[in-house]
Short mmCIF file of C-alpha atoms and ligand atoms in Angstrom, two decimals:
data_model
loop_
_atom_site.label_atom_id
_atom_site.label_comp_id
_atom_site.label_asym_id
_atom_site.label_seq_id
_atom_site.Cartn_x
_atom_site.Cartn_y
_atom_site.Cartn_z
CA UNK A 24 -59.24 -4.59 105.05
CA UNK A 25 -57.03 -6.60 102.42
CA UNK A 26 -57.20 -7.20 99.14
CA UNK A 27 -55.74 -9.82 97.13
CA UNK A 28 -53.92 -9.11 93.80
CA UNK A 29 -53.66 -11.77 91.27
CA UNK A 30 -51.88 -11.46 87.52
CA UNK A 31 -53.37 -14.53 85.56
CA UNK A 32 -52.10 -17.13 83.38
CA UNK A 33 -50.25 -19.87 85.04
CA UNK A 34 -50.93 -22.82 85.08
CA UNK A 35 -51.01 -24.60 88.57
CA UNK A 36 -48.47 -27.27 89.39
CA UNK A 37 -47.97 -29.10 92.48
CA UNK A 38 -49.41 -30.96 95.59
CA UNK A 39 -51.76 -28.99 98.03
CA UNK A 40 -52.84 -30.24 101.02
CA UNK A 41 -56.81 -29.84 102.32
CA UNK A 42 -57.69 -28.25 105.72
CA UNK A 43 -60.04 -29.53 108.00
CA UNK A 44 -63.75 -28.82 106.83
CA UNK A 45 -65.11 -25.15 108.26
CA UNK A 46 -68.83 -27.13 108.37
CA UNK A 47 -67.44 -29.94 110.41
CA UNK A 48 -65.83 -28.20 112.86
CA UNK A 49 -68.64 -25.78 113.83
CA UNK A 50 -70.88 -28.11 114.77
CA UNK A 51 -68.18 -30.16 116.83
CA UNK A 52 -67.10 -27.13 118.92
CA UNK A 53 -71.16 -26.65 119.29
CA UNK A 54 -71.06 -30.27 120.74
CA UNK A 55 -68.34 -30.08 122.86
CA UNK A 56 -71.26 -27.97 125.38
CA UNK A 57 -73.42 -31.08 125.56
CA UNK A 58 -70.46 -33.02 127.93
CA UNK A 59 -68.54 -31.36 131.01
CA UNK A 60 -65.48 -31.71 130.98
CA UNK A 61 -62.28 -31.11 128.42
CA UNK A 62 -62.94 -32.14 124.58
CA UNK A 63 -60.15 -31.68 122.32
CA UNK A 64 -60.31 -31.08 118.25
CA UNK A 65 -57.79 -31.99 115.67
CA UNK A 66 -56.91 -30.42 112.32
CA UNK A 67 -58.88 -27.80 112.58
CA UNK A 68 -58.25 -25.41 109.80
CA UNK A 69 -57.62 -21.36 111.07
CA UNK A 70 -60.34 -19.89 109.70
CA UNK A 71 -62.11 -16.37 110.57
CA UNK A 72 -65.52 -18.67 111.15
CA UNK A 73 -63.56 -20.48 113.90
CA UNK A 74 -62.79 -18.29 115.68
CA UNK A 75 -65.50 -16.71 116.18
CA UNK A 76 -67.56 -19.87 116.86
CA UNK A 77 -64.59 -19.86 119.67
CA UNK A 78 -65.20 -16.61 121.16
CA UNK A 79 -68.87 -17.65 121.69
CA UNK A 80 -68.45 -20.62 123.66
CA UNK A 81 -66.16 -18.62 125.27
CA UNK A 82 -68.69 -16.07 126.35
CA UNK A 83 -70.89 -19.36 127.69
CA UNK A 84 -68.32 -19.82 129.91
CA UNK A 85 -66.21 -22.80 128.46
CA UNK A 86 -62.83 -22.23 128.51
CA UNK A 87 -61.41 -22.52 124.90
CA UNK A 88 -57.81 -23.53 123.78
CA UNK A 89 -57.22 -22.68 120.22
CA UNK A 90 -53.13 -24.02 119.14
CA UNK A 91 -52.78 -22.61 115.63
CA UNK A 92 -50.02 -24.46 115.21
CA UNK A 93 -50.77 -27.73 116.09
CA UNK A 94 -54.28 -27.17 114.47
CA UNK A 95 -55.73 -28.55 117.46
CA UNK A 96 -58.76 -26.60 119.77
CA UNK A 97 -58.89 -28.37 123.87
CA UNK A 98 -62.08 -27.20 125.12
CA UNK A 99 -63.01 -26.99 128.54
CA UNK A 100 -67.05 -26.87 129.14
CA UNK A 101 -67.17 -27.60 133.25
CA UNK A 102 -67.76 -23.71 133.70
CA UNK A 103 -69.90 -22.85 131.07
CA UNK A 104 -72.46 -21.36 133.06
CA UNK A 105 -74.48 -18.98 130.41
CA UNK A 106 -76.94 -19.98 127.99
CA UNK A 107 -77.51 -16.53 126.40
CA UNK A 108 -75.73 -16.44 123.18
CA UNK A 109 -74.31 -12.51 122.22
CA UNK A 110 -75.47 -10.75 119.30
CA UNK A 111 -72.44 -10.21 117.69
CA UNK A 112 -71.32 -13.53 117.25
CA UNK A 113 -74.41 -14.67 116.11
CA UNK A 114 -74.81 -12.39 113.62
CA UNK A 115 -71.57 -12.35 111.89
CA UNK A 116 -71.65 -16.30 111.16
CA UNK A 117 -74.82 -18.34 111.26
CA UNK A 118 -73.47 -21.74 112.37
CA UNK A 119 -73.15 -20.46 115.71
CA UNK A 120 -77.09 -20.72 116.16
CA UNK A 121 -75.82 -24.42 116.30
CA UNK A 122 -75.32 -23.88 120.02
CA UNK A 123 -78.93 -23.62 120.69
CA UNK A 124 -79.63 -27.39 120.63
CA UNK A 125 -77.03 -28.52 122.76
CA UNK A 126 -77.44 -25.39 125.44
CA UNK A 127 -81.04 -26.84 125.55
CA UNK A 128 -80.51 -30.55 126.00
CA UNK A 129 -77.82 -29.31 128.64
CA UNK A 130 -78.63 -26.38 130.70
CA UNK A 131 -82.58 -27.09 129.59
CA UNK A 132 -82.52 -23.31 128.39
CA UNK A 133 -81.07 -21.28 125.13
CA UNK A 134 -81.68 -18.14 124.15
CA UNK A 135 -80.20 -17.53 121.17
CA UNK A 136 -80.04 -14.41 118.65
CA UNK A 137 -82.48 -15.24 115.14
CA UNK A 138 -79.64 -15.01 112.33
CA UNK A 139 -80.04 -11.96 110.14
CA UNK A 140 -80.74 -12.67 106.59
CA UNK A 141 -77.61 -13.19 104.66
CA UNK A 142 -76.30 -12.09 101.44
CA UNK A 143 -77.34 -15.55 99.54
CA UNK A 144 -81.27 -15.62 100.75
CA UNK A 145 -83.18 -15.26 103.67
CA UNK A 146 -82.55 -18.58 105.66
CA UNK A 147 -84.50 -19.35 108.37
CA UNK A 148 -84.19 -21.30 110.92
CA UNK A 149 -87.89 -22.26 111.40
CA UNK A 150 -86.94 -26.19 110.96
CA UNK A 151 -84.56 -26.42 113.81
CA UNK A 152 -87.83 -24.64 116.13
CA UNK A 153 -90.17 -27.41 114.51
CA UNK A 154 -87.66 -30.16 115.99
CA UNK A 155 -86.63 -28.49 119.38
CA UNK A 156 -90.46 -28.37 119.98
CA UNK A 157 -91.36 -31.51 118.92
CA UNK A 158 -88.84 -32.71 121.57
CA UNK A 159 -90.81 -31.04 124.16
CA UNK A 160 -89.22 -27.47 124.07
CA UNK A 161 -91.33 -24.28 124.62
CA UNK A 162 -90.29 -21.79 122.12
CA UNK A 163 -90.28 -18.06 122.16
CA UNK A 164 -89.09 -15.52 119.98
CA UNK A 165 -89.31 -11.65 120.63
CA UNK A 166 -86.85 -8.65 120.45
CA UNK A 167 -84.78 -10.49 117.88
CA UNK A 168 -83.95 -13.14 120.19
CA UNK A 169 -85.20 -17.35 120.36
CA UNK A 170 -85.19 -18.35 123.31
CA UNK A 171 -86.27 -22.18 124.18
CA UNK A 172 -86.67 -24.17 127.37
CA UNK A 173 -88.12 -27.32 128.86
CA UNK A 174 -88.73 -28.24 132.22
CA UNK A 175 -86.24 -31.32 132.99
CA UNK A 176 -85.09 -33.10 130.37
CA UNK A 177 -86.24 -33.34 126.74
CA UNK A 178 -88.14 -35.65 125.57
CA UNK A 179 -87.20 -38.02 122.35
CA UNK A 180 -89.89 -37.40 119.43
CA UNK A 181 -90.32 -38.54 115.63
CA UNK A 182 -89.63 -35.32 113.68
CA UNK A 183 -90.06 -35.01 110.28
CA UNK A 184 -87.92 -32.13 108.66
CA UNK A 185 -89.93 -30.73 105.45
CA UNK A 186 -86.20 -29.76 103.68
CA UNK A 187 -83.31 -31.86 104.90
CA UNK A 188 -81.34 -28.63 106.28
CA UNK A 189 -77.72 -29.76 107.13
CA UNK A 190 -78.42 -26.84 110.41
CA UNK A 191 -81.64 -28.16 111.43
CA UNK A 192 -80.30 -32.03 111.30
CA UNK A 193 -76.82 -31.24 113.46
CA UNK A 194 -79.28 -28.95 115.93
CA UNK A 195 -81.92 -31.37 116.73
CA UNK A 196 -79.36 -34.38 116.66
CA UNK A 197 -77.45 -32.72 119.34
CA UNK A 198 -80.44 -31.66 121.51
CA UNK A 199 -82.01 -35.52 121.28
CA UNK A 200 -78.57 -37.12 122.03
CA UNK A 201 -79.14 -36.25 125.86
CA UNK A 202 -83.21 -36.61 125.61
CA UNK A 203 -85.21 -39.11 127.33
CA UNK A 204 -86.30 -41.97 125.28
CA UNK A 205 -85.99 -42.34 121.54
CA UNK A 206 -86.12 -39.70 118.70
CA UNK A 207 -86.20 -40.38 115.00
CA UNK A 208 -85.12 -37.84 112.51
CA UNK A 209 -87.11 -37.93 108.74
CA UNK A 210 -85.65 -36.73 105.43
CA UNK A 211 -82.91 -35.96 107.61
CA UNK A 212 -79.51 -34.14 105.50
CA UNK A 213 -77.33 -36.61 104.37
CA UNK A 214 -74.00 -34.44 104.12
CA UNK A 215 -70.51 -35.93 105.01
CA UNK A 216 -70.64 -33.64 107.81
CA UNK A 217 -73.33 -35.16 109.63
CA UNK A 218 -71.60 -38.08 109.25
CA UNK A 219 -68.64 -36.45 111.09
CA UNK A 220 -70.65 -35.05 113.92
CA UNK A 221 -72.59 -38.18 114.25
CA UNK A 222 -69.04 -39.92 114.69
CA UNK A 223 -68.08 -37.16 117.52
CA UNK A 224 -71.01 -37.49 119.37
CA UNK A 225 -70.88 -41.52 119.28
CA UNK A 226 -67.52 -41.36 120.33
CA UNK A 227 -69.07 -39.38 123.45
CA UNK A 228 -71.28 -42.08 124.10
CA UNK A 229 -74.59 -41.15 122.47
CA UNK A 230 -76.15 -43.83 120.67
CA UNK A 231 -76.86 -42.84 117.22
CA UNK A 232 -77.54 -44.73 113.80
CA UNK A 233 -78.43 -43.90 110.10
CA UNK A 234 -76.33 -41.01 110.30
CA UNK A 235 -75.27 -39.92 106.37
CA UNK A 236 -79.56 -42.00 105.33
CA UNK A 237 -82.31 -39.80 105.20
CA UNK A 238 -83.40 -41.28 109.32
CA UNK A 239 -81.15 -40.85 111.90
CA UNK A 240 -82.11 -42.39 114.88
CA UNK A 241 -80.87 -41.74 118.52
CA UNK A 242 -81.74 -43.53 121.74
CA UNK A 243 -81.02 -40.29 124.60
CA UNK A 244 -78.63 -40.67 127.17
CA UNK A 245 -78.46 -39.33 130.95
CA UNK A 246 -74.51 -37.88 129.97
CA UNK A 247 -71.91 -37.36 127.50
CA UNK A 248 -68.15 -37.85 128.14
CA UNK A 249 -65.56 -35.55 126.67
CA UNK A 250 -64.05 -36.23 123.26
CA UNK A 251 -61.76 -36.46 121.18
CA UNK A 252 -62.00 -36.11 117.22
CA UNK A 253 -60.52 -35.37 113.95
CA UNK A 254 -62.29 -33.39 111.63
CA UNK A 255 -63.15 -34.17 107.98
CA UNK A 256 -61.20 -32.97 105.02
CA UNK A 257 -62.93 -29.65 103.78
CA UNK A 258 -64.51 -31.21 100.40
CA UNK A 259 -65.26 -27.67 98.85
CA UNK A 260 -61.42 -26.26 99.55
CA UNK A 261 -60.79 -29.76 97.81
CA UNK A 262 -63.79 -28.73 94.75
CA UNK A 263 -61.98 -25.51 94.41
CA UNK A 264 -58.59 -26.43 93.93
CA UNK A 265 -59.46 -28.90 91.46
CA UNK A 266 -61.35 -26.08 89.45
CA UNK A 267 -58.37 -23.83 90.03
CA UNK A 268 -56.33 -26.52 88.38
CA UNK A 269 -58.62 -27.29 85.69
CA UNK A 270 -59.43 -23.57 84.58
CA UNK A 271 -55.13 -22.77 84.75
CA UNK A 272 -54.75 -25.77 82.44
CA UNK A 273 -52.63 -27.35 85.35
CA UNK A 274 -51.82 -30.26 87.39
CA UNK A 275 -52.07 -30.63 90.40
CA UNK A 276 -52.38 -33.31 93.83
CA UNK A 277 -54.50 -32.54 96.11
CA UNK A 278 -54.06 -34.26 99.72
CA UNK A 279 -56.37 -34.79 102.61
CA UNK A 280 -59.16 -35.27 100.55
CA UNK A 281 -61.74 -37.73 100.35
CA UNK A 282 -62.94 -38.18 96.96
CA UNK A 283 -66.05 -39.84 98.00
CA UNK A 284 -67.27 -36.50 99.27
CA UNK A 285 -66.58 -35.00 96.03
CA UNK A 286 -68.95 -37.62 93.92
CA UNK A 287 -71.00 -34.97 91.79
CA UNK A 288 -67.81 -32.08 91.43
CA UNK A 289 -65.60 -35.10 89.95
CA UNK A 290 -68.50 -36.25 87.80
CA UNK A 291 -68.86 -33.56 86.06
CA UNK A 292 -65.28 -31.98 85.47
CA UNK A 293 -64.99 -35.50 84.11
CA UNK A 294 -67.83 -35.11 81.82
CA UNK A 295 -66.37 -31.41 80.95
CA UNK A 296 -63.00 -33.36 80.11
CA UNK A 297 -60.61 -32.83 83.01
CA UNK A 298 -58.52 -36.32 84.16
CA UNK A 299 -59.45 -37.32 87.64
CA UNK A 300 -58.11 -39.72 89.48
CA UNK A 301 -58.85 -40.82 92.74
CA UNK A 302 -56.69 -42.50 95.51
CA UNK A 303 -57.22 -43.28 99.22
CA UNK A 304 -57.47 -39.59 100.82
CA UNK A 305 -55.48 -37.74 97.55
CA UNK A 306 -57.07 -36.48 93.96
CA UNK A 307 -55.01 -36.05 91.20
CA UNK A 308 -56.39 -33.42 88.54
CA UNK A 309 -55.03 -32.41 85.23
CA UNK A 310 -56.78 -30.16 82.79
CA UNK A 311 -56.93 -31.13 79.18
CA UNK A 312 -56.64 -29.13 76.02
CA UNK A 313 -59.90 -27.92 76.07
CA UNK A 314 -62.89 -27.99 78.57
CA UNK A 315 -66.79 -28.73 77.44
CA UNK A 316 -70.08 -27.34 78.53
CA UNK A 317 -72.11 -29.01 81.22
CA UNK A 318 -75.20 -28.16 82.98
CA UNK A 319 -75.65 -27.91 86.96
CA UNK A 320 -78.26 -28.25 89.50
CA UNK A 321 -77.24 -27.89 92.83
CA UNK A 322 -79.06 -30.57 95.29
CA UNK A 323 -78.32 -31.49 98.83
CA UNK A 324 -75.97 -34.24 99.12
CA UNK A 325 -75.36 -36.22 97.10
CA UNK A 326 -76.25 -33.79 94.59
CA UNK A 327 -74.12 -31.23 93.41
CA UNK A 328 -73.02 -29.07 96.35
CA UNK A 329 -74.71 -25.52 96.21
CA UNK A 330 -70.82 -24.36 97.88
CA UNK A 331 -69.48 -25.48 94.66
CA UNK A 332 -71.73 -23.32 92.53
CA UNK A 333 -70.32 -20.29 92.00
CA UNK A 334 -66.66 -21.28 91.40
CA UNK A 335 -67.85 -23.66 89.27
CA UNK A 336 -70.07 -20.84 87.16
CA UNK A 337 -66.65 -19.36 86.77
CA UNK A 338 -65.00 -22.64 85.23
CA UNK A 339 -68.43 -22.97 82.52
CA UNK A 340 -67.41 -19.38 81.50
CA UNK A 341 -64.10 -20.93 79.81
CA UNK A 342 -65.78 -24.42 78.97
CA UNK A 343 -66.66 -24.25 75.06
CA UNK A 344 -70.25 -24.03 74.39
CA UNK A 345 -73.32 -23.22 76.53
CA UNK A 346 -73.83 -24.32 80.28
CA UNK A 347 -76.95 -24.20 82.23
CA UNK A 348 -76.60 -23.29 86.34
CA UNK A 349 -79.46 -24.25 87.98
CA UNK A 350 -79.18 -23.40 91.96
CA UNK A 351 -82.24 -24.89 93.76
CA UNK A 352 -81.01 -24.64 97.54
CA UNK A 353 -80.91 -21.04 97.88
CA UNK A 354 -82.87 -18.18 96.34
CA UNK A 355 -80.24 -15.19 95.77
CA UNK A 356 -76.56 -16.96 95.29
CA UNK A 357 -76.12 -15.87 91.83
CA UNK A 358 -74.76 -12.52 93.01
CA UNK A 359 -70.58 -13.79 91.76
CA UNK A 360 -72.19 -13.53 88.23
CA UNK A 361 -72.37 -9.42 87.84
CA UNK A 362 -68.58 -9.62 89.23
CA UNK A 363 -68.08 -12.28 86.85
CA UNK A 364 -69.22 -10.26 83.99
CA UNK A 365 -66.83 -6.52 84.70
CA UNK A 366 -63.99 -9.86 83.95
CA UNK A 367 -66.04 -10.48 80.48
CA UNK A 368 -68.33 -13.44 81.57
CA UNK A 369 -71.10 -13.85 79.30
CA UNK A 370 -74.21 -15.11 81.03
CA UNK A 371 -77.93 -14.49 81.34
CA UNK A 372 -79.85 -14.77 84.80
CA UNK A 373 -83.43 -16.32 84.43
CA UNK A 374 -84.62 -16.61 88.13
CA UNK A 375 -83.05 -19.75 89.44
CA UNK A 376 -80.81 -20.64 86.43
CA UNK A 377 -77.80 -19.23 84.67
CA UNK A 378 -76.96 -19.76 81.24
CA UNK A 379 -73.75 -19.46 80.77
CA UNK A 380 -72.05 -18.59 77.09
CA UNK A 381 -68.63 -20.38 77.28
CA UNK A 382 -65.37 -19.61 75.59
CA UNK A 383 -64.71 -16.71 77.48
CA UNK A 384 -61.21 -15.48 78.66
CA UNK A 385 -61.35 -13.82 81.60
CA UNK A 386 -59.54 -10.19 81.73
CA UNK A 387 -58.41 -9.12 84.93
CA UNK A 388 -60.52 -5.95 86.77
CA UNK A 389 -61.07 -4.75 90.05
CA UNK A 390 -63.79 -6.82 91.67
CA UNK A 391 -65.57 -7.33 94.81
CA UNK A 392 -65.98 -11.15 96.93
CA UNK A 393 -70.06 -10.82 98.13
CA UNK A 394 -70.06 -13.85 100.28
CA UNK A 395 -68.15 -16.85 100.71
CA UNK A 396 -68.12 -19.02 97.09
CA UNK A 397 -68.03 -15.86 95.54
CA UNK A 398 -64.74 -14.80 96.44
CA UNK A 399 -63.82 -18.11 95.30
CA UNK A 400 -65.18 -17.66 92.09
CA UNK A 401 -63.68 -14.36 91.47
CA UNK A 402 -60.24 -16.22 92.87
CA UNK A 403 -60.25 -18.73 90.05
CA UNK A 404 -61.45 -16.55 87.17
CA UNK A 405 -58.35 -13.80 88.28
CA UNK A 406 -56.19 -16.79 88.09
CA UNK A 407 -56.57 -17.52 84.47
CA UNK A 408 -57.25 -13.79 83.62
CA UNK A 409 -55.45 -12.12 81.41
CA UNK A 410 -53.76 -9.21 83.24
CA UNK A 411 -54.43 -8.32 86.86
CA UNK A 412 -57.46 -8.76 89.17
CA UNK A 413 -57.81 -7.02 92.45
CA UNK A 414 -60.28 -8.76 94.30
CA UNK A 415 -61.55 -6.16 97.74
CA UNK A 416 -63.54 -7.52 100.76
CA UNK A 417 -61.59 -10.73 100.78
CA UNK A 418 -62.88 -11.26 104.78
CA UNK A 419 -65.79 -13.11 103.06
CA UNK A 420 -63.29 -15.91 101.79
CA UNK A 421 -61.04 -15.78 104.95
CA UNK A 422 -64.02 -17.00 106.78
CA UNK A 423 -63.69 -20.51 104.47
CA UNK A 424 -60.58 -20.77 102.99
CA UNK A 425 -57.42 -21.14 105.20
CA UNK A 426 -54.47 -19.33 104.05
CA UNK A 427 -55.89 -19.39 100.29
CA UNK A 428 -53.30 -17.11 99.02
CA UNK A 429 -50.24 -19.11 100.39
CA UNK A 430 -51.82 -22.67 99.29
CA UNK A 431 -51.97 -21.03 95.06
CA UNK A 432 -48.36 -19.47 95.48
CA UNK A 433 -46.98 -23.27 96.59
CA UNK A 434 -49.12 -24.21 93.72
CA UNK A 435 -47.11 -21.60 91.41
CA UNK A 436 -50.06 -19.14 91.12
CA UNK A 437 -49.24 -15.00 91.68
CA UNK A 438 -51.60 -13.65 94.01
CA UNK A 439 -50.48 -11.52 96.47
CA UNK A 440 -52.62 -9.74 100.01
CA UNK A 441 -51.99 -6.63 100.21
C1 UD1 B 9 -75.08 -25.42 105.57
C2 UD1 B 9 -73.67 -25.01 105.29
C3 UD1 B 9 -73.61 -24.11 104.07
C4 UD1 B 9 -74.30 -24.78 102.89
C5 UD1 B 9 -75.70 -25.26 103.25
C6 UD1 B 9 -76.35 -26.08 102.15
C7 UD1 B 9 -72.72 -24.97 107.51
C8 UD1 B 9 -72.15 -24.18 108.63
N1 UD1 B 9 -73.16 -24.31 106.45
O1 UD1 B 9 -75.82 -24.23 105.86
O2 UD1 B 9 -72.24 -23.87 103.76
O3 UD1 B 9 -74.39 -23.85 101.83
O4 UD1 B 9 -75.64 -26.10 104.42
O5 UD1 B 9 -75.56 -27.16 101.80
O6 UD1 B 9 -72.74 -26.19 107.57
N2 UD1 B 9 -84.05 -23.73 105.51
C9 UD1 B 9 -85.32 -23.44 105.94
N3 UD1 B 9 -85.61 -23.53 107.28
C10 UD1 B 9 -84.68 -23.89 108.19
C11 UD1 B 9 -83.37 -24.21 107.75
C12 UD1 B 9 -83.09 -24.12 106.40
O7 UD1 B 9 -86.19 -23.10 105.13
O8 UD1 B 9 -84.99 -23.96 109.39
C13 UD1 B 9 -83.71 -23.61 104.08
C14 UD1 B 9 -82.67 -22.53 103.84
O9 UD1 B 9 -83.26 -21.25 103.73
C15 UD1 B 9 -82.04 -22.97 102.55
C16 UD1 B 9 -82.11 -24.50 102.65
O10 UD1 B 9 -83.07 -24.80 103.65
O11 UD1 B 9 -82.80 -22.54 101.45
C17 UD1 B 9 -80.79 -25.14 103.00
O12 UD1 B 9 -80.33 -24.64 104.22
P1 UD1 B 9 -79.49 -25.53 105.25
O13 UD1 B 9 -79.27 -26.90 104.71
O14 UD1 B 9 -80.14 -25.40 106.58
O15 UD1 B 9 -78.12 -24.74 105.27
P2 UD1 B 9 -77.28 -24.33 106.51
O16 UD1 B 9 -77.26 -25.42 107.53
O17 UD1 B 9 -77.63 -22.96 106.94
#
């Protein structure tokens, strides 16, 4: 298992460009089961999470094309033939239970592995069985397993999600898009990547509206065709390169990305004091002199992005004065902030919010990534430490960050995988 090795203090310079976003693409290689026949993806980034999500459909039976090099994934889903999802795969990334919806509204069966609990809180999945039964499914869970069917076809429903999941939203979408009859989706999630997947499937022929509003509407259809689709620009790589710019006291370009997407992050580096400025699909960010307290509270979308929160816990350490984090989508993601603190971060947990004491320079120490946006965080805090960080279990941040380590070094930055 790698580590990466990072000696701090330069500033960032450069352009950078943005891969294609790791929560678009999961749910479009979910969707690709809901057609027969040979879908293919563009720019879609080479991420750990991919793959996997690859190997899955792959055990269903589809026969999956994955060209690193021209970033492009040709699926083929005439044989799929399972509708048991394995274990493994399941386990080890939880947007693969996004193949339960469209193995139901296709084969009329799914039985799909519950995701464990996860480092950042316990996440359950109880919304997307509250929509697949309101469509008409019969749901059963036992030995660790859901399993779901209906006899013919499902049946379009109103269903009114209690939280607007992003998960529940792209699973219920994609199990109503071959239902009979109309189904409406309430305080539906509104991310960008909805959006996306709502574009895929129309593109298939499913009739959808309101996708990226709180009701998304579908009228069911009798089949899908193949497709073929571009993914989004991944708008928290984009987040976290302008914080890695901003915290380095650089300057950098960042292409591929859509600043529209990135609403609340470039609201509030701007209110913190960083220069933004936004052009069609490119952000330019440079950091000023000196960067000011703000306070947080992660939201779904619009709101600020909960993916953004602990890199961005990392930037309020350096920002002068005192920053409150307030992280409302998940229970347990504050677990960057003990890492954060063996580098000389100052700040105080009270349940859901931290209070962050800022002025702090960051001194390089050996240091673990928990999840995801943690290894982020501990990325961008080794990157303007003084002296050297040595971040271990860096799989976490392969399975969202494509080639992180070669995008800072074109940026200027010393960080090494060793
Ligand atoms: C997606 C993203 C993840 C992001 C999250 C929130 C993917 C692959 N992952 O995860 O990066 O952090 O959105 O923006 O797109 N919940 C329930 N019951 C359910 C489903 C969710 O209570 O059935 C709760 C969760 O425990 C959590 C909250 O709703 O507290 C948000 O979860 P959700 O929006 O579903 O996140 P994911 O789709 O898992």
């Amino acid at each position: 298992m790698g580590v990466f090795i990072i000696d701090g203090g330069i500033p960032l310079k450069g352009t950078v460009r943005i891969s294609g976003a790791k929560n678009a693409i999961l749910p479009a290689l979910a969707a690709c089961l809901l057609t027969e026949g040979k879908s293919v993806l563009r720019d879609v980034p080479d991420l750990e999470d991919v793959h996997t999500m690859c190997d899955l459909l792959a055990s269903l039976g589809a026969k999956v094309d994955f060209n690193v090099e021209k970033r492009e994934i040709s699926i083929d889903t005439n044989s799929v033939t399972e509708y048991t999802a394995p274990y493994e795969l399941v386990n080890s990334i939880r947007g693969s239970f996004l193949v339960m919806g469209p193995l139901l509204a296709r084969k009329g069966r799914a039985r799909v592995p519950l995701p464990g609990g996860c480092a950042i809180g316990s996440r359950p999945v109880d919304l997307h069985l509250k929509g697949f039964s309101a469509l008409g499914a019969t749901i059963n869970t036992g030995h660790g397993y859901v399993e779901a069917h209906v006899k013919g076809r499902l049946t379009g429903a109103r269903v009114y999600l209690d939280f607007p999941s992003v998960g529940a939203t792209e699973n219920i979408l994609m199990a109503s898009v071959l239902a009979k009859g109309q189904t409406v989706i309430e305080n539906a999630a509104t991310e960008p990547e909805i959006v996306d997947l709502a574009t895929m499937l129309v593109s298939m022929g499913a009739n959808v509206t309101g996708a990226g509003t709180d009701t998304i509407r579908v009228i069911g259809t009798d089949k899908l065709t193949p497709a073929e689709h571009i993914v989004i620009p991944d708008r928290i790589e984009a987040g976290t390169f302008m914080l890695a710019a901003a915290m380095t006291g650089g300057e950098i370009t960042i292409e591929n990305a859509m600043s529209d997407h990135l609403k609340p992050v470039i609201a509030k580096l701007r209110e913190s004091g960083v220069e933004i400025a936004e052009e069609l699909n490119c952000i330019y960010v440079k950091a000023p002199e000196r960067t000011k307290a703000v306070d947080v509270k992660t939201h779904p979308y619009p709101g600020f992005p909960t993916d953004m929160q602990a890199q961005m816990t990392a930037y309020l350490s350096q920002a002068e004065g005192t920053s409150m984090v307030v992280e409302t989508i998940f229970e347990n993601r504050f677990m960057h902030i003990s890492e954060l603190k063996r580098m000389g971060a100052r700040i105080k947990i009270d349940g859901r919010t931290a209070i962050i004491e800022g002025g702090v320079r960051f001194l390089g120490a050996q240091v673990r990534a928990t999840d995801l946006r943690a290894g982020a965080a501990l990325i961008l805090a080794g990157l303007c430490a003084k002296d050297r960080t040595e971040i271990s279990d860096i799989y976490h941040i392969d399975r969202g960050y494509e080639s992180m380590e070669k995008k800072l070094q074109t940026l200027g930055a010393r960080i090494v995988r060793v």
